Short mmCIF file of C-alpha atoms and ligand atoms in Angstrom, two decimals:
data_model
loop_
_atom_site.label_atom_id
_atom_site.label_comp_id
_atom_site.label_asym_id
_atom_site.label_seq_id
_atom_site.Cartn_x
_atom_site.Cartn_y
_atom_site.Cartn_z
CA MET V 1 -10.78 3.01 -42.65
CA ASP V 2 -13.24 0.76 -40.56
CA ALA V 3 -15.21 1.87 -38.24
CA ARG V 4 -12.65 -0.56 -35.88
CA SER V 5 -9.44 1.60 -36.94
CA SER V 6 -11.15 5.25 -37.08
CA THR V 7 -12.46 4.54 -33.10
CA PHE V 8 -8.42 3.26 -32.43
CA GLU V 9 -6.95 6.09 -34.81
CA THR V 10 -9.42 8.90 -33.65
CA LEU V 11 -8.07 7.57 -30.16
CA SER V 12 -4.63 7.22 -30.71
CA LYS V 13 -4.07 11.10 -32.09
CA ARG V 14 -6.36 12.31 -29.40
CA ILE V 15 -4.02 11.21 -26.21
CA GLU V 16 -1.10 11.93 -28.81
CA ASP V 17 -2.05 16.14 -28.73
CA ARG V 18 -3.41 15.70 -25.11
CA THR V 19 -6.48 16.37 -25.72
CA ALA V 20 -8.05 13.35 -24.74
CA ARG V 21 -9.40 13.85 -20.86
CA ALA V 22 -8.71 11.45 -18.25
CA GLY V 23 -10.71 10.05 -15.41
CA ILE V 24 -9.52 8.80 -12.52
CA ILE V 25 -11.73 6.65 -10.44
CA GLY V 26 -10.35 6.73 -6.81
CA LEU V 27 -8.56 9.49 -5.28
CA GLY V 28 -6.72 7.62 -3.07
CA TYR V 29 -2.89 6.63 -2.64
CA VAL V 30 -2.80 5.93 -5.74
CA GLY V 31 -5.61 7.63 -7.33
CA LEU V 32 -4.84 10.72 -6.11
CA PRO V 33 -0.39 10.93 -7.90
CA LEU V 34 -1.63 9.64 -10.63
CA ALA V 35 -4.54 11.98 -11.27
CA MET V 36 -1.90 14.78 -10.77
CA ALA V 37 1.45 13.04 -12.63
CA VAL V 38 -1.28 12.63 -15.41
CA ALA V 39 -3.28 15.77 -15.30
CA ARG V 40 1.30 17.71 -15.22
CA SER V 41 1.66 16.26 -18.26
CA GLY V 42 -0.99 18.28 -20.09
CA PHE V 43 -4.23 15.82 -19.70
CA ALA V 44 -6.90 17.58 -18.44
CA VAL V 45 -8.19 14.97 -15.52
CA ILE V 46 -11.25 14.40 -14.15
CA GLY V 47 -10.43 12.37 -10.85
CA PHE V 48 -14.50 10.48 -9.13
CA ASP V 49 -14.57 9.36 -6.05
CA ILE V 50 -17.42 7.92 -3.56
CA ASP V 51 -16.46 9.58 -0.89
CA PRO V 52 -18.39 13.15 -0.67
CA LYS V 53 -15.30 14.26 1.81
CA LYS V 54 -12.16 13.79 -0.62
CA ILE V 55 -14.17 16.12 -2.83
CA VAL V 56 -14.50 19.11 -0.28
CA ALA V 57 -11.31 18.52 0.54
CA LEU V 58 -9.80 19.20 -2.77
CA ASP V 59 -11.73 21.64 -3.97
CA ALA V 60 -10.27 23.62 -0.84
CA ARG V 61 -7.22 22.29 -2.73
CA HIS V 62 -5.91 20.26 0.38
CA SER V 63 -4.31 17.00 -0.63
CA TYR V 64 -4.79 13.88 2.16
CA ILE V 65 -2.04 12.13 0.59
CA ASP V 66 1.28 13.17 1.67
CA ALA V 67 2.95 12.03 -2.01
CA VAL V 68 1.08 15.14 -3.51
CA THR V 69 1.99 18.18 -1.49
CA ASN V 70 -1.04 21.05 -1.63
CA GLU V 71 0.69 23.75 -3.79
CA VAL V 72 0.98 20.62 -6.90
CA LEU V 73 -2.92 19.79 -6.40
CA ALA V 74 -3.78 24.37 -6.80
CA ALA V 75 -1.59 25.00 -9.43
CA GLU V 76 -3.06 21.76 -11.43
CA ILE V 77 -6.70 22.80 -10.79
CA ASP V 78 -5.55 26.43 -11.56
CA ALA V 79 -4.70 25.73 -14.70
CA GLY V 80 -7.73 23.76 -15.61
CA ARG V 81 -6.24 20.92 -16.04
CA PHE V 82 -7.90 18.63 -12.91
CA PHE V 83 -10.98 19.38 -10.91
CA SER V 84 -13.06 16.00 -8.38
CA THR V 85 -16.82 15.43 -8.65
CA THR V 86 -18.97 12.48 -6.78
CA ASP V 87 -20.81 12.99 -9.80
CA PHE V 88 -20.37 9.33 -12.48
CA ALA V 89 -22.12 11.08 -15.48
CA GLY V 90 -18.82 12.65 -16.46
CA LEU V 91 -17.45 9.50 -17.50
CA ALA V 92 -18.97 10.00 -20.38
CA ASP V 93 -16.57 12.59 -21.13
CA CYS V 94 -13.46 10.80 -20.96
CA ASP V 95 -11.68 9.70 -23.75
CA VAL V 96 -9.17 7.15 -20.98
CA ILE V 97 -11.05 6.13 -18.15
CA VAL V 98 -8.17 4.46 -14.60
CA ILE V 99 -9.76 2.97 -12.21
CA CYS V 100 -7.69 3.23 -8.93
CA VAL V 101 -10.35 2.12 -6.07
CA PRO V 102 -9.76 -0.89 -3.21
CA THR V 103 -8.92 -4.39 -3.65
CA PRO V 104 -8.94 -5.76 0.63
CA LEU V 105 -9.53 -9.15 1.25
CA THR V 106 -13.25 -10.00 2.92
CA LYS V 107 -13.78 -11.63 6.19
CA HIS V 108 -12.31 -15.17 5.34
CA ARG V 109 -8.94 -13.53 2.97
CA ASP V 110 -11.00 -13.89 -0.05
CA PRO V 111 -10.15 -11.45 -2.59
CA ASP V 112 -13.32 -9.15 -2.44
CA LEU V 113 -13.10 -7.32 -5.60
CA SER V 114 -16.79 -5.93 -4.84
CA PHE V 115 -15.41 -1.76 -5.78
CA VAL V 116 -14.21 -3.12 -8.84
CA GLU V 117 -17.48 -4.92 -9.77
CA THR V 118 -19.29 -1.61 -9.00
CA THR V 119 -16.61 0.69 -10.22
CA SER V 120 -16.99 -1.13 -13.82
CA ARG V 121 -20.70 -1.16 -13.54
CA SER V 122 -20.95 2.77 -13.44
CA ILE V 123 -18.30 3.49 -15.93
CA GLY V 124 -20.60 0.61 -18.33
CA ALA V 125 -23.50 3.03 -17.49
CA HIS V 126 -21.83 5.98 -19.46
CA LEU V 127 -19.45 3.74 -22.01
CA ARG V 128 -19.28 5.02 -25.51
CA PRO V 129 -17.11 3.79 -28.19
CA GLY V 130 -13.65 5.20 -28.52
CA GLN V 131 -12.88 4.90 -24.47
CA LEU V 132 -9.83 3.33 -23.97
CA ILE V 133 -10.15 1.42 -20.13
CA VAL V 134 -7.70 0.45 -17.16
CA LEU V 135 -7.74 -1.09 -14.16
CA GLU V 136 -4.99 -0.13 -11.85
CA SER V 137 -6.10 -2.16 -8.56
CA THR V 138 -3.92 -4.90 -8.05
CA THR V 139 -5.09 -8.10 -8.50
CA TYR V 140 -5.05 -12.03 -9.41
CA PRO V 141 -4.49 -12.91 -13.19
CA GLY V 142 -7.39 -12.74 -15.34
CA THR V 143 -9.27 -10.21 -13.25
CA THR V 144 -9.17 -7.10 -16.55
CA ASP V 145 -10.36 -9.69 -18.94
CA ASP V 146 -12.83 -11.96 -16.74
CA ILE V 147 -14.38 -9.20 -15.10
CA VAL V 148 -13.76 -5.43 -16.05
CA LYS V 149 -14.35 -6.21 -20.30
CA VAL V 150 -16.99 -8.98 -19.43
CA ILE V 151 -19.10 -6.65 -16.92
CA LEU V 152 -18.53 -3.36 -19.54
CA GLU V 153 -19.12 -5.72 -22.70
CA GLU V 154 -22.94 -6.56 -21.23
CA THR V 155 -23.19 -3.22 -22.75
CA GLY V 156 -23.72 -4.75 -26.40
CA LEU V 157 -19.81 -2.61 -26.82
CA LYS V 158 -17.01 -5.27 -28.27
CA SER V 159 -13.23 -4.55 -26.39
CA GLY V 160 -11.15 -3.92 -28.84
CA SER V 161 -13.24 -2.77 -31.76
CA ASP V 162 -15.63 -0.49 -29.81
CA PHE V 163 -13.25 0.08 -26.44
CA PHE V 164 -9.88 -0.84 -25.40
CA ILE V 165 -8.46 -2.08 -22.47
CA GLY V 166 -5.42 -2.49 -20.21
CA PHE V 167 -4.28 -2.95 -17.11
CA SER V 168 -0.58 -1.45 -15.52
CA PRO V 169 -0.07 -1.93 -11.81
CA GLU V 170 1.12 0.68 -9.25
CA ARG V 171 3.68 1.08 -7.42
CA GLU V 172 3.66 4.05 -5.33
CA ASP V 173 6.09 4.01 -1.98
CA PRO V 174 4.43 6.00 0.44
CA GLY V 175 7.30 8.31 2.05
CA ASN V 176 10.04 7.12 -0.59
CA GLN V 177 11.91 11.03 -1.56
CA HIS V 178 13.56 9.61 -4.35
CA TYR V 179 11.14 8.69 -6.68
CA ARG V 180 7.77 10.19 -7.83
CA THR V 181 4.97 7.98 -9.83
CA ALA V 182 5.88 10.15 -12.89
CA THR V 183 9.80 8.20 -12.63
CA ILE V 184 8.93 4.60 -10.98
CA PRO V 185 8.71 2.45 -14.74
CA LYS V 186 4.39 1.23 -15.78
CA VAL V 187 4.12 -1.94 -16.71
CA VAL V 188 1.29 -1.99 -19.36
CA ALA V 189 -0.85 -4.24 -21.21
CA GLY V 190 -4.03 -4.12 -23.06
CA ASP V 191 -6.54 -6.88 -24.45
CA GLY V 192 -5.44 -7.13 -28.41
CA ALA V 193 -1.91 -4.86 -29.93
CA GLU V 194 -4.44 -1.28 -30.36
CA ALA V 195 -5.26 -1.74 -26.25
CA LEU V 196 -1.19 -2.36 -26.12
CA SER V 197 -0.93 0.59 -29.02
CA LEU V 198 -2.63 2.96 -26.86
CA MET V 199 -1.92 2.02 -23.16
CA LYS V 200 1.52 2.55 -24.37
CA SER V 201 1.07 6.35 -25.87
CA PHE V 202 -0.73 7.51 -22.48
CA TYR V 203 1.37 6.00 -19.87
CA GLY V 204 3.97 6.70 -21.64
CA ALA V 205 2.93 10.98 -21.67
CA ALA V 206 3.47 10.81 -17.96
CA VAL V 207 5.87 8.30 -17.12
CA SER V 208 9.37 8.55 -18.26
CA THR V 209 9.81 4.70 -18.35
CA VAL V 210 6.41 2.36 -19.50
CA VAL V 211 7.47 -1.64 -19.66
CA PRO V 212 4.75 -3.30 -21.78
CA VAL V 213 3.71 -7.03 -21.81
CA SER V 214 2.09 -9.08 -23.99
CA SER V 215 -1.00 -9.38 -21.94
CA ASN V 216 -3.46 -8.09 -18.91
CA ALA V 217 -2.83 -11.41 -16.87
CA THR V 218 1.20 -10.89 -17.06
CA ALA V 219 1.09 -7.30 -15.94
CA GLU V 220 -1.34 -8.73 -13.23
CA ALA V 221 1.10 -11.61 -11.92
CA VAL V 222 3.86 -8.67 -12.17
CA LYS V 223 2.73 -6.74 -9.15
CA LEU V 224 1.84 -10.59 -7.09
CA THR V 225 5.45 -11.23 -7.95
CA GLU V 226 6.66 -7.78 -6.94
CA ASN V 227 4.78 -7.70 -3.78
CA ILE V 228 5.18 -12.11 -2.86
CA PHE V 229 9.12 -11.41 -3.22
CA ARG V 230 8.69 -8.73 -0.35
CA SER V 231 6.61 -10.79 1.80
CA VAL V 232 8.75 -14.28 1.51
CA ASN V 233 11.66 -12.17 2.00
CA ILE V 234 10.69 -10.58 4.90
CA ALA V 235 9.52 -13.52 6.36
CA LEU V 236 12.66 -14.99 5.98
CA VAL V 237 14.44 -13.00 7.96
CA ASN V 238 11.87 -12.47 10.74
CA GLU V 239 12.29 -16.40 10.80
CA LEU V 240 15.90 -16.14 10.62
CA LYS V 241 16.14 -13.03 13.52
CA THR V 242 13.77 -15.51 15.99
CA VAL V 243 16.56 -17.94 15.07
CA TYR V 244 19.54 -15.97 15.69
CA ALA V 245 18.62 -14.18 18.91
CA ALA V 246 18.15 -17.25 20.30
CA MET V 247 22.25 -17.81 19.69
CA GLY V 248 22.59 -14.57 20.57
CA ILE V 249 23.50 -13.11 17.19
CA ASP V 250 22.27 -10.05 15.75
CA ILE V 251 19.90 -10.31 12.98
CA TRP V 252 20.93 -6.53 11.64
CA GLU V 253 24.80 -7.18 11.56
CA VAL V 254 24.34 -9.96 9.92
CA ILE V 255 22.20 -8.51 7.37
CA ASP V 256 24.71 -5.08 7.44
CA ALA V 257 28.13 -7.51 6.74
CA ALA V 258 25.97 -9.61 4.62
CA LYS V 259 24.39 -6.74 1.93
CA THR V 260 28.21 -5.72 1.77
CA LYS V 261 27.88 -9.41 -1.38
CA PRO V 262 28.32 -7.08 -4.46
CA PHE V 263 25.64 -9.49 -5.77
CA GLY V 264 23.29 -11.99 -5.39
CA TYR V 265 22.12 -10.63 -2.40
CA MET V 266 19.63 -8.02 -1.70
CA PRO V 267 18.45 -6.75 1.96
CA PHE V 268 15.23 -7.57 3.75
CA TYR V 269 14.88 -6.56 7.08
CA PRO V 270 12.99 -8.02 10.16
CA GLY V 271 10.36 -5.65 12.21
CA PRO V 272 7.26 -6.91 14.39
CA GLY V 273 4.95 -7.58 11.60
CA LEU V 274 3.92 -6.55 8.00
CA GLY V 275 1.94 -3.77 7.78
CA GLY V 276 0.66 -1.42 4.76
CA HIS V 277 -2.52 -1.75 2.08
CA CYS V 278 -0.45 -4.07 -0.53
CA ILE V 279 2.19 -7.08 0.85
CA PRO V 280 0.13 -8.28 3.73
CA ILE V 281 -2.96 -8.87 1.00
CA ASP V 282 -1.60 -8.93 -2.10
CA PRO V 283 -0.39 -12.07 -2.18
CA PHE V 284 -3.23 -14.19 -1.10
CA TYR V 285 -4.93 -13.20 -4.23
CA LEU V 286 -2.90 -15.67 -5.79
CA THR V 287 -3.33 -18.08 -3.61
CA TRP V 288 -7.22 -17.88 -3.83
CA LYS V 289 -6.55 -17.82 -7.72
CA SER V 290 -4.37 -21.23 -7.71
CA ARG V 291 -6.97 -23.12 -5.47
CA GLU V 292 -9.08 -22.93 -9.71
CA TYR V 293 -5.86 -25.13 -10.60
CA GLU V 294 -5.25 -27.34 -7.77
CA LEU V 295 -1.54 -25.27 -7.13
CA PRO V 296 -1.07 -24.61 -3.21
CA THR V 297 1.00 -21.70 -2.98
CA ARG V 298 3.81 -22.67 0.29
CA PHE V 299 5.80 -20.02 0.28
CA ILE V 300 3.01 -17.46 0.20
CA GLU V 301 0.95 -19.20 3.36
CA LEU V 302 4.39 -19.56 4.76
CA ALA V 303 5.39 -16.81 4.80
CA GLY V 304 1.91 -15.20 5.81
CA GLU V 305 1.94 -17.30 8.67
CA ILE V 306 6.25 -15.91 9.91
CA ASN V 307 4.82 -13.06 9.33
CA SER V 308 1.73 -12.77 11.47
CA ALA V 309 3.35 -14.66 14.30
CA MET V 310 5.78 -11.02 14.69
CA PRO V 311 3.61 -8.97 16.86
CA ARG V 312 3.22 -11.99 19.12
CA TYR V 313 6.60 -12.61 19.57
CA VAL V 314 7.29 -9.21 19.96
CA VAL V 315 5.49 -8.99 22.70
CA GLY V 316 6.93 -11.98 24.51
CA LYS V 317 10.51 -10.90 23.94
CA LEU V 318 8.78 -7.61 25.99
CA ALA V 319 7.62 -9.40 29.02
CA GLU V 320 10.89 -11.69 29.07
CA ALA V 321 12.25 -8.00 29.11
CA LEU V 322 9.94 -7.14 31.74
CA ASP V 323 10.72 -9.95 33.98
CA ILE V 324 14.72 -9.55 33.74
CA GLN V 325 15.17 -5.84 33.66
CA ALA V 326 12.88 -4.86 36.07
CA GLY V 327 11.37 -7.87 37.14
CA LYS V 328 8.11 -7.12 36.62
CA ALA V 329 4.74 -9.19 35.10
CA LEU V 330 3.44 -7.60 31.43
CA SER V 331 0.38 -7.87 33.39
CA ARG V 332 1.46 -5.13 35.66
CA SER V 333 2.94 -3.25 33.38
CA ARG V 334 2.70 0.16 31.52
CA VAL V 335 3.71 -0.24 27.71
CA LEU V 336 3.67 2.81 25.21
CA VAL V 337 4.06 1.58 21.75
CA LEU V 338 6.21 4.09 19.40
CA GLY V 339 4.67 4.07 16.22
CA LEU V 340 1.26 3.74 15.06
CA ALA V 341 1.82 3.57 11.25
CA TYR V 342 3.31 0.63 9.72
CA LYS V 343 5.82 2.80 8.03
CA LYS V 344 8.43 4.89 9.05
CA ASN V 345 7.52 9.09 7.64
CA VAL V 346 4.20 7.82 7.13
CA ALA V 347 0.49 8.53 8.46
CA ASP V 348 -1.07 5.35 7.09
CA ILE V 349 -1.90 2.48 9.77
CA ARG V 350 -4.09 0.41 7.86
CA GLU V 351 -2.70 -2.68 8.42
CA SER V 352 -0.57 -1.81 11.32
CA PRO V 353 1.64 -4.11 13.06
CA SER V 354 0.97 -1.31 16.21
CA LEU V 355 -2.55 -2.67 16.58
CA ARG V 356 -1.69 -6.15 16.99
CA LEU V 357 0.50 -5.20 19.52
CA ILE V 358 -1.12 -2.94 21.62
CA GLU V 359 -4.28 -5.55 21.40
CA ILE V 360 -2.17 -8.88 22.43
CA ILE V 361 -0.23 -6.60 25.21
CA GLU V 362 -3.70 -5.60 26.91
CA GLU V 363 -5.03 -9.27 26.50
CA ARG V 364 -2.16 -10.39 28.23
CA GLY V 365 -3.30 -8.43 30.67
CA GLY V 366 -0.96 -4.92 30.23
CA LYS V 367 -2.06 -1.14 29.97
CA ALA V 368 -1.00 0.58 25.92
CA ASP V 369 -0.95 3.61 25.32
CA TYR V 370 1.24 4.42 21.83
CA HIS V 371 2.88 7.95 20.58
CA ASP V 372 3.02 8.83 16.14
CA PRO V 373 3.57 12.11 15.38
CA PHE V 374 1.56 11.22 11.46
CA VAL V 375 -1.48 9.86 13.68
CA ALA V 376 -3.24 12.09 16.35
CA GLU V 377 -6.18 9.15 17.16
CA ILE V 378 -7.24 5.83 16.16
CA PRO V 379 -9.49 6.58 13.41
CA PRO V 380 -11.86 3.80 13.18
CA THR V 381 -10.98 0.39 11.89
CA ARG V 382 -12.92 -2.90 10.81
CA GLU V 383 -10.58 -5.52 13.36
CA TYR V 384 -9.94 -3.11 16.09
CA GLN V 385 -12.47 -1.48 17.33
CA ALA V 386 -12.03 -1.36 21.03
CA LEU V 387 -9.05 1.04 20.01
CA LYS V 388 -11.01 3.81 18.40
CA GLY V 389 -10.62 6.77 19.34
CA ARG V 390 -7.50 6.53 21.63
CA LYS V 391 -4.87 9.68 21.14
CA SER V 392 -1.07 9.95 20.95
CA ILE V 393 0.57 10.75 24.00
CA GLY V 394 2.79 13.58 24.13
CA LEU V 395 6.07 12.35 24.35
CA THR V 396 7.64 14.45 27.60
CA PRO V 397 10.62 13.30 29.55
CA ASP V 398 7.72 12.85 32.20
CA ALA V 399 5.37 10.54 30.10
CA ILE V 400 8.43 8.10 28.82
CA ALA V 401 9.49 7.53 32.51
CA GLY V 402 5.75 7.35 34.04
CA TYR V 403 5.81 3.79 31.45
CA ASP V 404 7.41 0.28 32.61
CA ALA V 405 8.67 -0.31 29.04
CA VAL V 406 8.97 1.70 25.07
CA LEU V 407 8.20 -0.25 22.86
CA ILE V 408 9.45 0.88 19.33
CA ALA V 409 6.84 -0.57 16.72
CA THR V 410 7.73 1.94 13.83
CA ASP V 411 11.62 3.96 13.35
CA HIS V 412 9.96 7.46 12.62
CA ASP V 413 13.11 9.77 11.87
CA ILE V 414 11.11 12.91 13.56
CA ILE V 415 11.71 11.48 17.08
CA ASP V 416 14.70 12.59 19.44
CA TYR V 417 15.89 8.91 19.72
CA ALA V 418 18.69 10.58 22.72
CA ALA V 419 16.13 11.65 24.44
CA LEU V 420 13.86 8.79 24.82
CA SER V 421 16.72 6.72 25.82
CA LYS V 422 17.75 9.36 28.29
CA SER V 423 14.08 9.05 29.87
CA ALA V 424 12.73 5.58 29.12
CA LYS V 425 13.18 2.96 31.85
CA LEU V 426 13.23 -0.32 28.97
CA ILE V 427 13.19 0.12 25.81
CA VAL V 428 12.10 -3.07 23.06
CA ASP V 429 14.28 -1.67 19.45
CA THR V 430 12.15 -4.50 16.44
CA ARG V 431 13.72 -1.32 14.21
CA ASN V 432 17.42 -2.09 15.49
CA VAL V 433 17.04 2.51 15.46
CA LEU V 434 18.86 3.46 18.71
CA SER V 435 22.05 0.42 17.44
CA ARG V 436 21.74 2.46 14.31
CA LEU V 437 21.80 6.11 15.86
CA GLY V 438 25.26 4.69 18.00
CA LEU V 439 23.01 4.42 21.49
CA SER V 440 23.37 1.33 22.31
CA ALA V 441 22.59 0.90 26.07
CA ASP V 442 22.46 -1.83 28.62
CA HIS V 443 18.31 -0.64 28.33
CA VAL V 444 17.68 -1.22 24.86
CA ILE V 445 16.98 -4.92 24.03
CA LYS V 446 16.58 -5.92 20.01
CA ALA V 447 13.35 -7.83 19.44
N1 NAD O 1 -1.62 2.09 -1.41
C1 NAD O 1 -0.29 1.60 -2.43
O1 NAD O 1 0.98 1.58 -1.79
C2 NAD O 1 -0.22 0.83 -2.57
C3 NAD O 1 0.82 0.07 -3.98
C4 NAD O 1 -0.17 -0.43 -5.39
C5 NAD O 1 -1.10 -1.16 -5.51
N2 NAD O 1 -1.89 -0.50 -4.55
C6 NAD O 1 -3.53 -0.70 -5.30
O2 NAD O 1 -3.84 0.47 -5.70
C7 NAD O 1 -5.06 -0.27 -5.50
C8 NAD O 1 -6.24 1.65 -5.11
O3 NAD O 1 -5.09 1.60 -3.04
P1 NAD O 1 -5.24 3.35 -2.29
O4 NAD O 1 -4.20 2.69 -1.48
O5 NAD O 1 -5.81 3.60 -3.28
O6 NAD O 1 -7.42 3.05 -2.13
P2 NAD O 1 -7.06 3.85 -1.04
O7 NAD O 1 -8.16 3.11 -0.46
O8 NAD O 1 -6.11 4.94 -0.52
O9 NAD O 1 -8.10 4.46 -1.84
C9 NAD O 1 -9.31 4.34 -3.03
C10 NAD O 1 -10.28 5.36 -3.05
O10 NAD O 1 -11.20 4.77 -4.12
C11 NAD O 1 -12.23 5.36 -2.78
N3 NAD O 1 -13.39 4.20 -3.95
C12 NAD O 1 -14.28 2.98 -3.20
N4 NAD O 1 -14.58 2.65 -3.95
C13 NAD O 1 -15.10 3.44 -4.71
C14 NAD O 1 -16.09 3.64 -6.35
N5 NAD O 1 -17.55 2.75 -6.30
N6 NAD O 1 -15.88 4.74 -7.18
C15 NAD O 1 -15.01 5.36 -7.18
N7 NAD O 1 -14.39 5.33 -5.67
C16 NAD O 1 -14.32 4.77 -5.07
C17 NAD O 1 -12.36 5.44 -2.17
O11 NAD O 1 -13.62 6.28 -1.38
C18 NAD O 1 -10.70 5.93 -2.05
O12 NAD O 1 -11.27 6.94 -1.53
C19 NAD O 1 -5.16 -1.12 -4.91
O13 NAD O 1 -6.03 -2.52 -5.47
C20 NAD O 1 -3.98 -1.46 -3.88
O14 NAD O 1 -3.83 -2.97 -3.67
C21 NAD O 1 -1.92 0.12 -3.87
#
């Protein structure tokens, strides 16, 4: 057996018999649930993060991610299968290392790969023969091979012989009760046949279905395609919403009827704008990369334009409703924005359109407060510094009645919508929740 095949065989065997140790870098929405799924499948897992507060919380068996309960976390720690640290020296002890760090956009909306690069350098400092390195962060096609691999090969070790490298996109759906990390099919790819084989056996241990594809770039493109598909379709229904509203047609009624077609149609729903860490951001990774090939990404940019115009459209509808129903200008009105999170039943406010709604209402001279059962206070954000520290208003009948309008931005299930409707003077509903609950009324406007 030559050195190359012995490195592969040894790692392969360690993965197969679960004696391989896994390191997960970046213990956020993606990394922590993944760490639990990998630990549950029998591997010893070390979690790495640069944020010491996260490590203190995890040590105290406190999970800050909804998808991971404190009980699950405690069970893995007590079984000796999981611990977390800020000390990256432990990377040398890991056979498989998975990178789950952020991939945001810069101020100029270009890919910000600084987290991926820094992490790759940290791994490079501890790289040894016989390791499998995996990127899970969402990114443009070519990142794994052209950036991560290049940084790791600066050590003098070679991908495919000394170490192995792969990409596997993450498909978390925060708040989704039907799917967990372990039950969502996982696309895997590797740089070369051996890397792919290791990817299949490592992920095959932790998730029920693996979907191998031929290259890391293909797997990177799969993830972007899934998110671009959502962004474009959401933009389409948002555009149809504005057109049908002008014609006196209710978009939600249209969608409910259209989705009875058993083939060739898939429902997407309009809203106050796109939110979350993925859909508003990831498509622009492809736009940026396409420039290198002098190719435009017109669908992506048009979808971005339509979706980011939604908060202004919704506030326009709110102003119109205040005018018509209350004879009151928005500039003299108090508005309660209901729901700060970008989607229902979660606490995540990243890129949430609710922040933009508050900003636009106040730019137009109105006064806006918010209520969100999951977000007690607005944390510091890069774009909305002026909103930092504002607190969620208690949702009492008196408080509700004190506002000129309630703007439903997020349809959290926990809200008592019947009580809300009873106390509110005017409701602008961007999620169709009141109609869905049979609570349509003259003072409820859809937007
Ligand atoms: N949140 C989702 O639902 C979701 C879904 C699919 C894909 N993704 C992708 O997964 C990646 C991670 O996203 P997330 O939502 O988990 O982000 P997150 O912000 O929740 O977590 C990232 C973690 O990485 C840590 N970190 C940052 N730099 C680090 C470094 N140099 N070394 C170690 N840790 C570091 C942060 O402290 C944080 O805990 C992104 O590429 C994202 O696009 C996210």
